[in-house]
């Protein structure tokens, strides 16, 4: 089968054998989505080697322990735990120290014709959700997951820093809980995508005026400057949600966290089930985030496209 792989520091489309873990389900991938994490892996982050990609929708072809899933259209939780440790026994395989993560840690990913995942990771996709929408489940779950970590009330003042894909989904998710959500970013065109969603949009150069105005600030810009801006925007005793897996050095003013008694919350993944409900009930717009769709055989080009400024989500169609 074809697979988009990062090996020996090189990204290439390779011909490899079909995955064949008998203890796991075999999924034929229909579409996959290129995430910023893929772009970071291609730069060498996580020392990952193998097939990249973790956002997908597919059809189950084999599942020995879950025959009911065969033929079903599914999405998949990307973390696969050991199933035995304390975290796994508490139903939290996302934090299993021995976990593998689809296309990110120790497990071949989704930019391929087929993938393996434990059948317990798979969720059937309701027919009301299109393939294109379903590909957004993982980032949407990650965005909506914030609302399970921090309580957001209708009057809570929330700012999201970063007008990229993740910032957009965070702002839309939080706007389902609060009437006071602002999205802050550099690009007018990107900000305009959420304007009809009851979200205020603010260009970065005007954000300073909002100093100390927010109860909750979500940092989803992926750049170092976002950290200090977040501290500028927070009220004393505010909550700072960190979403960027920024890997460079950060020089941010930790003393301000102490003086203002800020609570910092790291936030990575979220549950898929609530995200599926949101898409099914059309609570979140993901279509406007799609910039382009290419075929898997154009995978290398697709990654290059996704790296360009102004490009939002690039999808790969796997069949045809
Ligand atoms: Zn992702
Ligand atoms: Zn475990």
PDB file of C-alpha atoms and ligand atoms in Angstrom:
ATOM      1  CA  UNK A   1       0.000   0.000   0.000  1.00  0.00           C
ATOM      2  CA  UNK A   2       0.968   3.659  -0.331  1.00  0.00           C
ATOM      3  CA  UNK A   3       1.965   5.599   2.767  1.00  0.00           C
ATOM      4  CA  UNK A   4       3.365   9.073   3.441  1.00  0.00           C
ATOM      5  CA  UNK A   5       6.424   8.440   5.589  1.00  0.00           C
ATOM      6  CA  UNK A   6       9.054  10.410   7.434  1.00  0.00           C
ATOM      7  CA  UNK A   7      12.230   8.331   7.642  1.00  0.00           C
ATOM      8  CA  UNK A   8      15.904   9.213   7.916  1.00  0.00           C
ATOM      9  CA  UNK A   9      14.852  12.866   8.134  1.00  0.00           C
ATOM     10  CA  UNK A  10      13.141  12.636   4.765  1.00  0.00           C
ATOM     11  CA  UNK A  11       9.485  12.835   3.814  1.00  0.00           C
ATOM     12  CA  UNK A  12       8.430  10.542   0.984  1.00  0.00           C
ATOM     13  CA  UNK A  13       5.589   8.577  -0.463  1.00  0.00           C
ATOM     14  CA  UNK A  14       6.522   4.924  -0.003  1.00  0.00           C
ATOM     15  CA  UNK A  15       5.170   1.551  -1.007  1.00  0.00           C
ATOM     16  CA  UNK A  16       5.014  -0.612   2.131  1.00  0.00           C
ATOM     17  CA  UNK A  17       3.152  -3.741   3.236  1.00  0.00           C
ATOM     18  CA  UNK A  18      -0.322  -3.444   4.719  1.00  0.00           C
ATOM     19  CA  UNK A  19      -0.375  -3.226   8.544  1.00  0.00           C
ATOM     20  CA  UNK A  20      -1.136  -6.625  10.054  1.00  0.00           C
ATOM     21  CA  UNK A  21      -1.458  -6.516  13.871  1.00  0.00           C
ATOM     22  CA  UNK A  22      -3.976  -9.289  14.472  1.00  0.00           C
ATOM     23  CA  UNK A  23      -4.893  -7.970  17.916  1.00  0.00           C
ATOM     24  CA  UNK A  24      -6.065  -4.693  16.380  1.00  0.00           C
ATOM     25  CA  UNK A  25      -8.635  -3.539  13.849  1.00  0.00           C
ATOM     26  CA  UNK A  26      -7.652  -2.893  10.253  1.00  0.00           C
ATOM     27  CA  UNK A  27      -9.092   0.355   8.914  1.00  0.00           C
ATOM     28  CA  UNK A  28      -9.144   1.383   5.238  1.00  0.00           C
ATOM     29  CA  UNK A  29      -8.580   5.137   5.317  1.00  0.00           C
ATOM     30  CA  UNK A  30     -10.960   7.316   3.273  1.00  0.00           C
ATOM     31  CA  UNK A  31      -9.592  10.766   4.084  1.00  0.00           C
ATOM     32  CA  UNK A  32      -6.958  12.181   6.373  1.00  0.00           C
ATOM     33  CA  UNK A  33      -6.166  15.697   7.532  1.00  0.00           C
ATOM     34  CA  UNK A  34      -2.785  17.400   7.774  1.00  0.00           C
ATOM     35  CA  UNK A  35      -2.195  18.855  11.235  1.00  0.00           C
ATOM     36  CA  UNK A  36       0.473  21.248  12.491  1.00  0.00           C
ATOM     37  CA  UNK A  37       1.849  18.304  14.471  1.00  0.00           C
ATOM     38  CA  UNK A  38       2.610  16.581  11.139  1.00  0.00           C
ATOM     39  CA  UNK A  39       4.509  19.676  10.064  1.00  0.00           C
ATOM     40  CA  UNK A  40       6.495  19.666  13.307  1.00  0.00           C
ATOM     41  CA  UNK A  41       7.306  15.961  12.923  1.00  0.00           C
ATOM     42  CA  UNK A  42       8.631  16.650   9.437  1.00  0.00           C
ATOM     43  CA  UNK A  43      10.907  19.259  11.062  1.00  0.00           C
ATOM     44  CA  UNK A  44      12.230  16.535  13.384  1.00  0.00           C
ATOM     45  CA  UNK A  45      10.077  16.996  16.520  1.00  0.00           C
ATOM     46  CA  UNK A  46       9.325  13.848  18.561  1.00  0.00           C
ATOM     47  CA  UNK A  47      12.013  11.889  16.711  1.00  0.00           C
ATOM     48  CA  UNK A  48       9.199  10.078  14.983  1.00  0.00           C
ATOM     49  CA  UNK A  49       9.978   7.739  12.155  1.00  0.00           C
ATOM     50  CA  UNK A  50       7.236   6.055  10.140  1.00  0.00           C
ATOM     51  CA  UNK A  51       3.911   6.881   8.510  1.00  0.00           C
ATOM     52  CA  UNK A  52       2.707  10.315   9.645  1.00  0.00           C
ATOM     53  CA  UNK A  53      -0.885  11.513  10.143  1.00  0.00           C
ATOM     54  CA  UNK A  54      -3.416  11.087  12.949  1.00  0.00           C
ATOM     55  CA  UNK A  55      -6.608  12.778  11.725  1.00  0.00           C
ATOM     56  CA  UNK A  56      -8.714  10.404   9.636  1.00  0.00           C
ATOM     57  CA  UNK A  57     -12.000   8.794   8.768  1.00  0.00           C
ATOM     58  CA  UNK A  58     -12.059   5.243   7.438  1.00  0.00           C
ATOM     59  CA  UNK A  59     -13.940   1.968   7.112  1.00  0.00           C
ATOM     60  CA  UNK A  60     -13.217  -1.055   9.305  1.00  0.00           C
ATOM     61  CA  UNK A  61     -12.180  -4.063   7.234  1.00  0.00           C
ATOM     62  CA  UNK A  62     -11.056  -6.446   9.977  1.00  0.00           C
ATOM     63  CA  UNK A  63     -11.708  -6.508  13.739  1.00  0.00           C
ATOM     64  CA  UNK A  64     -11.428  -9.924  15.359  1.00  0.00           C
ATOM     65  CA  UNK A  65     -12.544  -8.774  18.796  1.00  0.00           C
ATOM     66  CA  UNK A  66     -15.300  -6.443  17.527  1.00  0.00           C
ATOM     67  CA  UNK A  67     -16.995  -7.999  14.482  1.00  0.00           C
ATOM     68  CA  UNK A  68     -19.879  -5.493  14.788  1.00  0.00           C
ATOM     69  CA  UNK A  69     -17.491  -2.764  13.644  1.00  0.00           C
ATOM     70  CA  UNK A  70     -16.673  -4.415  10.332  1.00  0.00           C
ATOM     71  CA  UNK A  71     -17.933  -2.302   7.432  1.00  0.00           C
ATOM     72  CA  UNK A  72     -18.616   0.689   9.704  1.00  0.00           C
ATOM     73  CA  UNK A  73     -17.319   4.172   8.978  1.00  0.00           C
ATOM     74  CA  UNK A  74     -15.185   5.205  11.935  1.00  0.00           C
ATOM     75  CA  UNK A  75     -12.875   7.747  13.493  1.00  0.00           C
ATOM     76  CA  UNK A  76     -10.244   6.705  16.013  1.00  0.00           C
ATOM     77  CA  UNK A  77      -8.834   7.959  19.318  1.00  0.00           C
ATOM     78  CA  UNK A  78      -5.157   8.353  18.552  1.00  0.00           C
ATOM     79  CA  UNK A  79      -3.655   7.270  21.896  1.00  0.00           C
ATOM     80  CA  UNK A  80      -3.312   3.529  22.442  1.00  0.00           C
ATOM     81  CA  UNK A  81      -2.470   2.625  26.046  1.00  0.00           C
ATOM     82  CA  UNK A  82      -0.939  -0.572  27.421  1.00  0.00           C
ATOM     83  CA  UNK A  83      -4.269  -1.548  29.004  1.00  0.00           C
ATOM     84  CA  UNK A  84      -2.623  -2.641  32.276  1.00  0.00           C
ATOM     85  CA  UNK A  85      -1.154   0.379  34.085  1.00  0.00           C
ATOM     86  CA  UNK A  86      -2.866   2.596  36.667  1.00  0.00           C
ATOM     87  CA  UNK A  87      -3.735   5.261  34.081  1.00  0.00           C
ATOM     88  CA  UNK A  88      -5.198   2.737  31.632  1.00  0.00           C
ATOM     89  CA  UNK A  89      -7.236   1.022  34.365  1.00  0.00           C
ATOM     90  CA  UNK A  90      -8.691   4.444  35.182  1.00  0.00           C
ATOM     91  CA  UNK A  91      -9.759   4.773  31.546  1.00  0.00           C
ATOM     92  CA  UNK A  92      -7.093   7.365  30.823  1.00  0.00           C
ATOM     93  CA  UNK A  93      -4.926   5.724  28.146  1.00  0.00           C
ATOM     94  CA  UNK A  94      -4.131   9.240  26.868  1.00  0.00           C
ATOM     95  CA  UNK A  95      -1.651   9.473  29.732  1.00  0.00           C
ATOM     96  CA  UNK A  96      -0.388   5.878  29.784  1.00  0.00           C
ATOM     97  CA  UNK A  97       3.425   6.122  30.088  1.00  0.00           C
ATOM     98  CA  UNK A  98       3.772   3.288  27.565  1.00  0.00           C
ATOM     99  CA  UNK A  99       1.215   4.615  25.106  1.00  0.00           C
ATOM    100  CA  UNK A 100       1.748   4.780  21.399  1.00  0.00           C
ATOM    101  CA  UNK A 101       0.129   7.589  19.444  1.00  0.00           C
ATOM    102  CA  UNK A 102      -1.084   7.230  15.858  1.00  0.00           C
ATOM    103  CA  UNK A 103       1.446   8.827  13.528  1.00  0.00           C
ATOM    104  CA  UNK A 104       3.178  10.624  16.431  1.00  0.00           C
ATOM    105  CA  UNK A 105       4.738   8.132  18.890  1.00  0.00           C
ATOM    106  CA  UNK A 106       5.752   4.562  18.023  1.00  0.00           C
ATOM    107  CA  UNK A 107       2.843   3.795  15.719  1.00  0.00           C
ATOM    108  CA  UNK A 108       2.319   4.174  11.980  1.00  0.00           C
ATOM    109  CA  UNK A 109      -0.266   6.802  11.145  1.00  0.00           C
ATOM    110  CA  UNK A 110      -3.143   7.761   8.908  1.00  0.00           C
ATOM    111  CA  UNK A 111      -1.684   9.236   5.707  1.00  0.00           C
ATOM    112  CA  UNK A 112      -1.816   5.754   4.198  1.00  0.00           C
ATOM    113  CA  UNK A 113      -4.262   3.396   2.553  1.00  0.00           C
ATOM    114  CA  UNK A 114      -4.663   1.341   5.744  1.00  0.00           C
ATOM    115  CA  UNK A 115      -3.961   1.665   9.461  1.00  0.00           C
ATOM    116  CA  UNK A 116      -4.179  -0.439  12.613  1.00  0.00           C
ATOM    117  CA  UNK A 117      -5.741   0.747  15.867  1.00  0.00           C
ATOM    118  CA  UNK A 118      -7.181  -1.205  18.821  1.00  0.00           C
ATOM    119  CA  UNK A 119     -10.904  -1.648  18.132  1.00  0.00           C
ATOM    120  CA  UNK A 120     -11.713   0.001  21.492  1.00  0.00           C
ATOM    121  CA  UNK A 121     -10.276   3.229  20.044  1.00  0.00           C
ATOM    122  CA  UNK A 122     -12.789   3.316  17.181  1.00  0.00           C
ATOM    123  CA  UNK A 123     -16.105   5.176  17.144  1.00  0.00           C
ATOM    124  CA  UNK A 124     -18.749   4.864  14.490  1.00  0.00           C
ATOM    125  CA  UNK A 125     -19.483   8.099  12.607  1.00  0.00           C
ATOM    126  CA  UNK A 126     -23.184   9.038  12.302  1.00  0.00           C
ATOM    127  CA  UNK A 127     -24.378   9.259   8.678  1.00  0.00           C
ATOM    128  CA  UNK A 128     -25.194  12.973   9.127  1.00  0.00           C
ATOM    129  CA  UNK A 129     -21.465  13.722   9.333  1.00  0.00           C
ATOM    130  CA  UNK A 130     -19.602  13.845   6.013  1.00  0.00           C
ATOM    131  CA  UNK A 131     -16.137  12.352   5.493  1.00  0.00           C
ATOM    132  CA  UNK A 132     -14.661  15.867   5.282  1.00  0.00           C
ATOM    133  CA  UNK A 133     -16.262  16.872   8.587  1.00  0.00           C
ATOM    134  CA  UNK A 134     -15.288  13.626  10.317  1.00  0.00           C
ATOM    135  CA  UNK A 135     -11.602  14.256   9.645  1.00  0.00           C
ATOM    136  CA  UNK A 136     -11.863  17.210  12.080  1.00  0.00           C
ATOM    137  CA  UNK A 137     -12.912  15.028  15.027  1.00  0.00           C
ATOM    138  CA  UNK A 138      -9.488  14.840  16.626  1.00  0.00           C
ATOM    139  CA  UNK A 139      -8.675  18.582  16.594  1.00  0.00           C
ATOM    140  CA  UNK A 140     -12.270  19.430  17.545  1.00  0.00           C
ATOM    141  CA  UNK A 141     -12.124  16.991  20.464  1.00  0.00           C
ATOM    142  CA  UNK A 142      -8.866  18.645  21.527  1.00  0.00           C
ATOM    143  CA  UNK A 143     -10.485  22.097  21.345  1.00  0.00           C
ATOM    144  CA  UNK A 144     -13.726  21.157  23.076  1.00  0.00           C
ATOM    145  CA  UNK A 145     -11.724  19.251  25.696  1.00  0.00           C
ATOM    146  CA  UNK A 146     -10.894  22.637  27.262  1.00  0.00           C
ATOM    147  CA  UNK A 147     -14.498  22.895  28.455  1.00  0.00           C
ATOM    148  CA  UNK A 148     -14.031  19.647  30.378  1.00  0.00           C
ATOM    149  CA  UNK A 149     -10.886  20.960  32.073  1.00  0.00           C
ATOM    150  CA  UNK A 150     -12.070  24.464  32.967  1.00  0.00           C
ATOM    151  CA  UNK A 151     -15.583  25.548  33.813  1.00  0.00           C
ATOM    152  CA  UNK A 152     -16.828  28.182  31.369  1.00  0.00           C
ATOM    153  CA  UNK A 153     -20.003  30.152  32.172  1.00  0.00           C
ATOM    154  CA  UNK A 154     -22.035  32.373  29.814  1.00  0.00           C
ATOM    155  CA  UNK A 155     -20.492  35.474  31.385  1.00  0.00           C
ATOM    156  CA  UNK A 156     -16.893  34.174  31.468  1.00  0.00           C
ATOM    157  CA  UNK A 157     -14.688  36.458  29.389  1.00  0.00           C
ATOM    158  CA  UNK A 158     -12.536  34.282  27.124  1.00  0.00           C
ATOM    159  CA  UNK A 159      -9.749  35.181  24.694  1.00  0.00           C
ATOM    160  CA  UNK A 160      -8.190  32.725  22.254  1.00  0.00           C
ATOM    161  CA  UNK A 161      -4.782  33.685  20.847  1.00  0.00           C
ATOM    162  CA  UNK A 162      -4.105  32.252  17.382  1.00  0.00           C
ATOM    163  CA  UNK A 163      -6.277  32.364  14.255  1.00  0.00           C
ATOM    164  CA  UNK A 164      -5.046  29.028  12.865  1.00  0.00           C
ATOM    165  CA  UNK A 165      -7.072  25.819  12.731  1.00  0.00           C
ATOM    166  CA  UNK A 166      -6.769  25.018  16.415  1.00  0.00           C
ATOM    167  CA  UNK A 167      -7.464  28.573  17.586  1.00  0.00           C
ATOM    168  CA  UNK A 168     -10.532  28.699  15.351  1.00  0.00           C
ATOM    169  CA  UNK A 169     -11.905  25.428  16.764  1.00  0.00           C
ATOM    170  CA  UNK A 170     -11.117  26.524  20.336  1.00  0.00           C
ATOM    171  CA  UNK A 171     -12.976  29.819  19.814  1.00  0.00           C
ATOM    172  CA  UNK A 172     -15.997  28.072  18.277  1.00  0.00           C
ATOM    173  CA  UNK A 173     -16.058  25.468  21.081  1.00  0.00           C
ATOM    174  CA  UNK A 174     -15.808  28.053  23.844  1.00  0.00           C
ATOM    175  CA  UNK A 175     -18.478  30.215  22.211  1.00  0.00           C
ATOM    176  CA  UNK A 176     -20.916  27.352  22.840  1.00  0.00           C
ATOM    177  CA  UNK A 177     -20.421  28.011  26.579  1.00  0.00           C
ATOM    178  CA  UNK A 178     -19.663  31.737  26.842  1.00  0.00           C
ATOM    179  CA  UNK A 179     -21.191  34.819  25.224  1.00  0.00           C
ATOM    180  CA  UNK A 180     -17.905  36.694  25.534  1.00  0.00           C
ATOM    181  CA  UNK A 181     -15.312  35.034  23.318  1.00  0.00           C
ATOM    182  CA  UNK A 182     -12.641  36.978  21.426  1.00  0.00           C
ATOM    183  CA  UNK A 183     -10.334  35.443  18.834  1.00  0.00           C
ATOM    184  CA  UNK A 184      -7.023  37.248  18.425  1.00  0.00           C
ATOM    185  CA  UNK A 185      -4.864  36.765  15.343  1.00  0.00           C
ATOM    186  CA  UNK A 186      -2.647  38.246  12.679  1.00  0.00           C
ATOM    187  CA  UNK A 187      -4.759  37.632   9.595  1.00  0.00           C
ATOM    188  CA  UNK A 188      -8.059  39.343   8.776  1.00  0.00           C
ATOM    189  CA  UNK A 189      -9.105  36.582   6.365  1.00  0.00           C
ATOM    190  CA  UNK A 190      -8.567  33.887   8.971  1.00  0.00           C
ATOM    191  CA  UNK A 191     -10.357  35.862  11.681  1.00  0.00           C
ATOM    192  CA  UNK A 192     -13.319  36.481   9.385  1.00  0.00           C
ATOM    193  CA  UNK A 193     -14.070  32.726   9.360  1.00  0.00           C
ATOM    194  CA  UNK A 194     -15.606  32.943  12.856  1.00  0.00           C
ATOM    195  CA  UNK A 195     -17.361  36.284  12.543  1.00  0.00           C
ATOM    196  CA  UNK A 196     -20.788  34.728  12.121  1.00  0.00           C
ATOM    197  CA  UNK A 197     -20.296  32.577  15.202  1.00  0.00           C
ATOM    198  CA  UNK A 198     -20.868  35.210  17.880  1.00  0.00           C
ATOM    199  CA  UNK A 199     -17.153  35.592  18.342  1.00  0.00           C
ATOM    200  CA  UNK A 200     -15.444  38.947  18.511  1.00  0.00           C
ATOM    201  CA  UNK A 201     -12.329  39.134  16.374  1.00  0.00           C
ATOM    202  CA  UNK A 202      -9.312  41.255  17.218  1.00  0.00           C
ATOM    203  CA  UNK A 203      -6.201  41.883  15.147  1.00  0.00           C
ATOM    204  CA  UNK A 204      -3.042  41.179  17.082  1.00  0.00           C
ATOM    205  CA  UNK A 205      -1.867  44.798  16.825  1.00  0.00           C
ATOM    206  CA  UNK A 206      -5.019  45.912  18.678  1.00  0.00           C
ATOM    207  CA  UNK A 207      -4.869  43.225  21.357  1.00  0.00           C
ATOM    208  CA  UNK A 208      -2.791  45.301  23.770  1.00  0.00           C
ATOM    209  CA  UNK A 209      -5.824  47.495  24.367  1.00  0.00           C
ATOM    210  CA  UNK A 210      -7.549  44.509  25.923  1.00  0.00           C
ATOM    211  CA  UNK A 211      -5.030  44.291  28.745  1.00  0.00           C
ATOM    212  CA  UNK A 212      -6.289  42.491  31.884  1.00  0.00           C
ATOM    213  CA  UNK A 213      -9.722  41.986  30.466  1.00  0.00           C
ATOM    214  CA  UNK A 214     -10.169  38.194  30.461  1.00  0.00           C
ATOM    215  CA  UNK A 215     -10.975  35.442  32.955  1.00  0.00           C
ATOM    216  CA  UNK A 216      -9.649  32.713  30.651  1.00  0.00           C
ATOM    217  CA  UNK A 217      -7.028  32.963  27.912  1.00  0.00           C
ATOM    218  CA  UNK A 218      -6.272  30.080  25.557  1.00  0.00           C
ATOM    219  CA  UNK A 219      -2.820  30.208  23.961  1.00  0.00           C
ATOM    220  CA  UNK A 220      -3.115  28.448  20.589  1.00  0.00           C
ATOM    221  CA  UNK A 221      -0.804  30.538  18.440  1.00  0.00           C
ATOM    222  CA  UNK A 222       2.083  28.104  18.381  1.00  0.00           C
ATOM    223  CA  UNK A 223       4.545  30.940  18.876  1.00  0.00           C
ATOM    224  CA  UNK A 224       6.505  32.090  21.871  1.00  0.00           C
ATOM    225  CA  UNK A 225       5.107  35.635  21.915  1.00  0.00           C
ATOM    226  CA  UNK A 226       1.682  34.165  22.659  1.00  0.00           C
ATOM    227  CA  UNK A 227       2.720  33.306  26.212  1.00  0.00           C
ATOM    228  CA  UNK A 228       3.480  36.857  27.285  1.00  0.00           C
ATOM    229  CA  UNK A 229       0.468  38.267  25.458  1.00  0.00           C
ATOM    230  CA  UNK A 230      -1.687  35.758  27.329  1.00  0.00           C
ATOM    231  CA  UNK A 231      -0.344  37.077  30.634  1.00  0.00           C
ATOM    232  CA  UNK A 232      -1.040  40.661  29.506  1.00  0.00           C
ATOM    233  CA  UNK A 233      -4.660  39.791  28.757  1.00  0.00           C
ATOM    234  CA  UNK A 234      -5.518  37.880  31.923  1.00  0.00           C
ATOM    235  CA  UNK A 235      -7.223  39.380  34.948  1.00  0.00           C
ATOM    236  CA  UNK A 236      -5.643  38.553  38.317  1.00  0.00           C
ATOM    237  CA  UNK A 237      -6.641  34.977  39.327  1.00  0.00           C
ATOM    238  CA  UNK A 238      -7.370  34.213  35.675  1.00  0.00           C
ATOM    239  CA  UNK A 239      -6.803  30.877  33.979  1.00  0.00           C
ATOM    240  CA  UNK A 240      -4.224  30.351  31.255  1.00  0.00           C
ATOM    241  CA  UNK A 241      -4.861  27.360  28.994  1.00  0.00           C
ATOM    242  CA  UNK A 242      -1.797  26.256  27.043  1.00  0.00           C
ATOM    243  CA  UNK A 243      -2.596  24.503  23.778  1.00  0.00           C
ATOM    244  CA  UNK A 244       0.536  25.060  21.704  1.00  0.00           C
ATOM    245  CA  UNK A 245       3.112  22.311  21.721  1.00  0.00           C
ATOM    246  CA  UNK A 246       5.733  24.964  21.129  1.00  0.00           C
ATOM    247  CA  UNK A 247       9.116  23.263  21.202  1.00  0.00           C
ATOM    248  CA  UNK A 248      11.548  26.152  21.187  1.00  0.00           C
ATOM    249  CA  UNK A 249      12.858  27.875  24.294  1.00  0.00           C
ATOM    250  CA  UNK A 250      10.343  30.105  26.013  1.00  0.00           C
ATOM    251  CA  UNK A 251      11.430  33.188  27.877  1.00  0.00           C
ATOM    252  CA  UNK A 252       8.272  34.154  29.653  1.00  0.00           C
ATOM    253  CA  UNK A 253       7.799  36.029  32.845  1.00  0.00           C
ATOM    254  CA  UNK A 254       6.956  33.323  35.352  1.00  0.00           C
ATOM    255  CA  UNK A 255       6.880  35.851  38.233  1.00  0.00           C
ATOM    256  CA  UNK A 256       3.719  37.355  36.784  1.00  0.00           C
ATOM    257  CA  UNK A 257       1.959  34.029  37.264  1.00  0.00           C
ATOM    258  CA  UNK A 258       2.817  34.212  40.964  1.00  0.00           C
ATOM    259  CA  UNK A 259       1.931  37.864  41.497  1.00  0.00           C
ATOM    260  CA  UNK A 260      -1.393  37.581  39.671  1.00  0.00           C
ATOM    261  CA  UNK A 261      -2.085  34.083  41.058  1.00  0.00           C
ATOM    262  CA  UNK A 262      -2.747  32.686  37.596  1.00  0.00           C
ATOM    263  CA  UNK A 263      -3.818  29.062  37.168  1.00  0.00           C
ATOM    264  CA  UNK A 264      -2.048  27.333  34.269  1.00  0.00           C
ATOM    265  CA  UNK A 265      -3.727  24.389  32.559  1.00  0.00           C
ATOM    266  CA  UNK A 266      -1.982  22.281  29.926  1.00  0.00           C
ATOM    267  CA  UNK A 267      -4.413  20.881  27.409  1.00  0.00           C
ATOM    268  CA  UNK A 268      -3.709  18.329  24.680  1.00  0.00           C
ATOM    269  CA  UNK A 269      -6.408  15.849  23.614  1.00  0.00           C
ATOM    270  CA  UNK A 270     -10.126  15.534  24.268  1.00  0.00           C
ATOM    271  CA  UNK A 271     -12.847  12.885  24.120  1.00  0.00           C
ATOM    272  CA  UNK A 272     -14.225  12.068  20.678  1.00  0.00           C
ATOM    273  CA  UNK A 273     -17.832  11.310  21.663  1.00  0.00           C
ATOM    274  CA  UNK A 274     -18.833  14.907  22.534  1.00  0.00           C
ATOM    275  CA  UNK A 275     -17.066  16.177  19.414  1.00  0.00           C
ATOM    276  CA  UNK A 276     -19.104  13.781  17.251  1.00  0.00           C
ATOM    277  CA  UNK A 277     -22.296  15.148  18.858  1.00  0.00           C
ATOM    278  CA  UNK A 278     -21.231  18.716  18.047  1.00  0.00           C
ATOM    279  CA  UNK A 279     -20.636  17.883  14.394  1.00  0.00           C
ATOM    280  CA  UNK A 280     -23.829  15.857  14.107  1.00  0.00           C
ATOM    281  CA  UNK A 281     -25.863  18.771  15.486  1.00  0.00           C
ATOM    282  CA  UNK A 282     -24.027  21.307  13.280  1.00  0.00           C
ATOM    283  CA  UNK A 283     -22.808  23.303  16.292  1.00  0.00           C
ATOM    284  CA  UNK A 284     -19.358  23.805  14.784  1.00  0.00           C
ATOM    285  CA  UNK A 285     -18.414  24.853  11.270  1.00  0.00           C
ATOM    286  CA  UNK A 286     -15.414  22.937  10.002  1.00  0.00           C
ATOM    287  CA  UNK A 287     -15.960  23.160   6.233  1.00  0.00           C
ATOM    288  CA  UNK A 288     -14.784  26.760   6.062  1.00  0.00           C
ATOM    289  CA  UNK A 289     -11.433  25.591   7.437  1.00  0.00           C
ATOM    290  CA  UNK A 290     -10.698  23.360   4.432  1.00  0.00           C
ATOM    291  CA  UNK A 291      -8.233  25.052   2.075  1.00  0.00           C
ATOM    292  CA  UNK A 292      -7.546  22.217  -0.295  1.00  0.00           C
ATOM    293  CA  UNK A 293      -7.896  18.498  -0.912  1.00  0.00           C
ATOM    294  CA  UNK A 294      -5.185  16.470  -2.642  1.00  0.00           C
ATOM    295  CA  UNK A 295      -4.733  12.768  -3.212  1.00  0.00           C
ATOM    296  CA  UNK A 296      -2.420  10.631  -1.103  1.00  0.00           C
ATOM    297  CA  UNK A 297      -0.043  10.251  -4.052  1.00  0.00           C
ATOM    298  CA  UNK A 298       0.449  14.041  -3.870  1.00  0.00           C
ATOM    299  CA  UNK A 299       1.199  13.760  -0.156  1.00  0.00           C
ATOM    300  CA  UNK A 300       4.616  15.436  -0.199  1.00  0.00           C
ATOM    301  CA  UNK A 301       3.182  18.393  -2.104  1.00  0.00           C
ATOM    302  CA  UNK A 302       0.228  18.521   0.308  1.00  0.00           C
ATOM    303  CA  UNK A 303       2.579  18.886   3.285  1.00  0.00           C
ATOM    304  CA  UNK A 304       4.360  21.735   1.504  1.00  0.00           C
ATOM    305  CA  UNK A 305       0.988  23.413   0.842  1.00  0.00           C
ATOM    306  CA  UNK A 306      -0.009  23.065   4.493  1.00  0.00           C
ATOM    307  CA  UNK A 307       3.214  24.829   5.518  1.00  0.00           C
ATOM    308  CA  UNK A 308       2.361  27.932   3.499  1.00  0.00           C
ATOM    309  CA  UNK A 309       1.046  31.070   5.168  1.00  0.00           C
ATOM    310  CA  UNK A 310      -2.694  31.602   4.928  1.00  0.00           C
ATOM    311  CA  UNK A 311      -3.422  27.914   4.272  1.00  0.00           C
ATOM    312  CA  UNK A 312      -5.742  26.279   6.786  1.00  0.00           C
ATOM    313  CA  UNK A 313      -6.649  22.567   6.605  1.00  0.00           C
ATOM    314  CA  UNK A 314      -5.290  20.449   3.776  1.00  0.00           C
ATOM    315  CA  UNK A 315      -7.041  17.106   3.350  1.00  0.00           C
ATOM    316  CA  UNK A 316      -5.764  13.976   1.657  1.00  0.00           C
ATOM    317  CA  UNK A 317      -8.203  11.740  -0.134  1.00  0.00           C
ATOM    318  CA  UNK A 318      -6.895   8.216   0.037  1.00  0.00           C
ATOM    319  CA  UNK A 319      -9.021   6.211  -2.343  1.00  0.00           C
ATOM    320  CA  UNK A 320      -9.466   7.092  -6.033  1.00  0.00           C
TER     321      UNK A 320
HETATM  322 ZN1  LIG B   1      -3.719  17.009  15.053  1.00  0.00          ZN
HETATM  323 ZN1  LIG B   2      -1.116   1.946  30.297  1.00  0.00          ZN
END
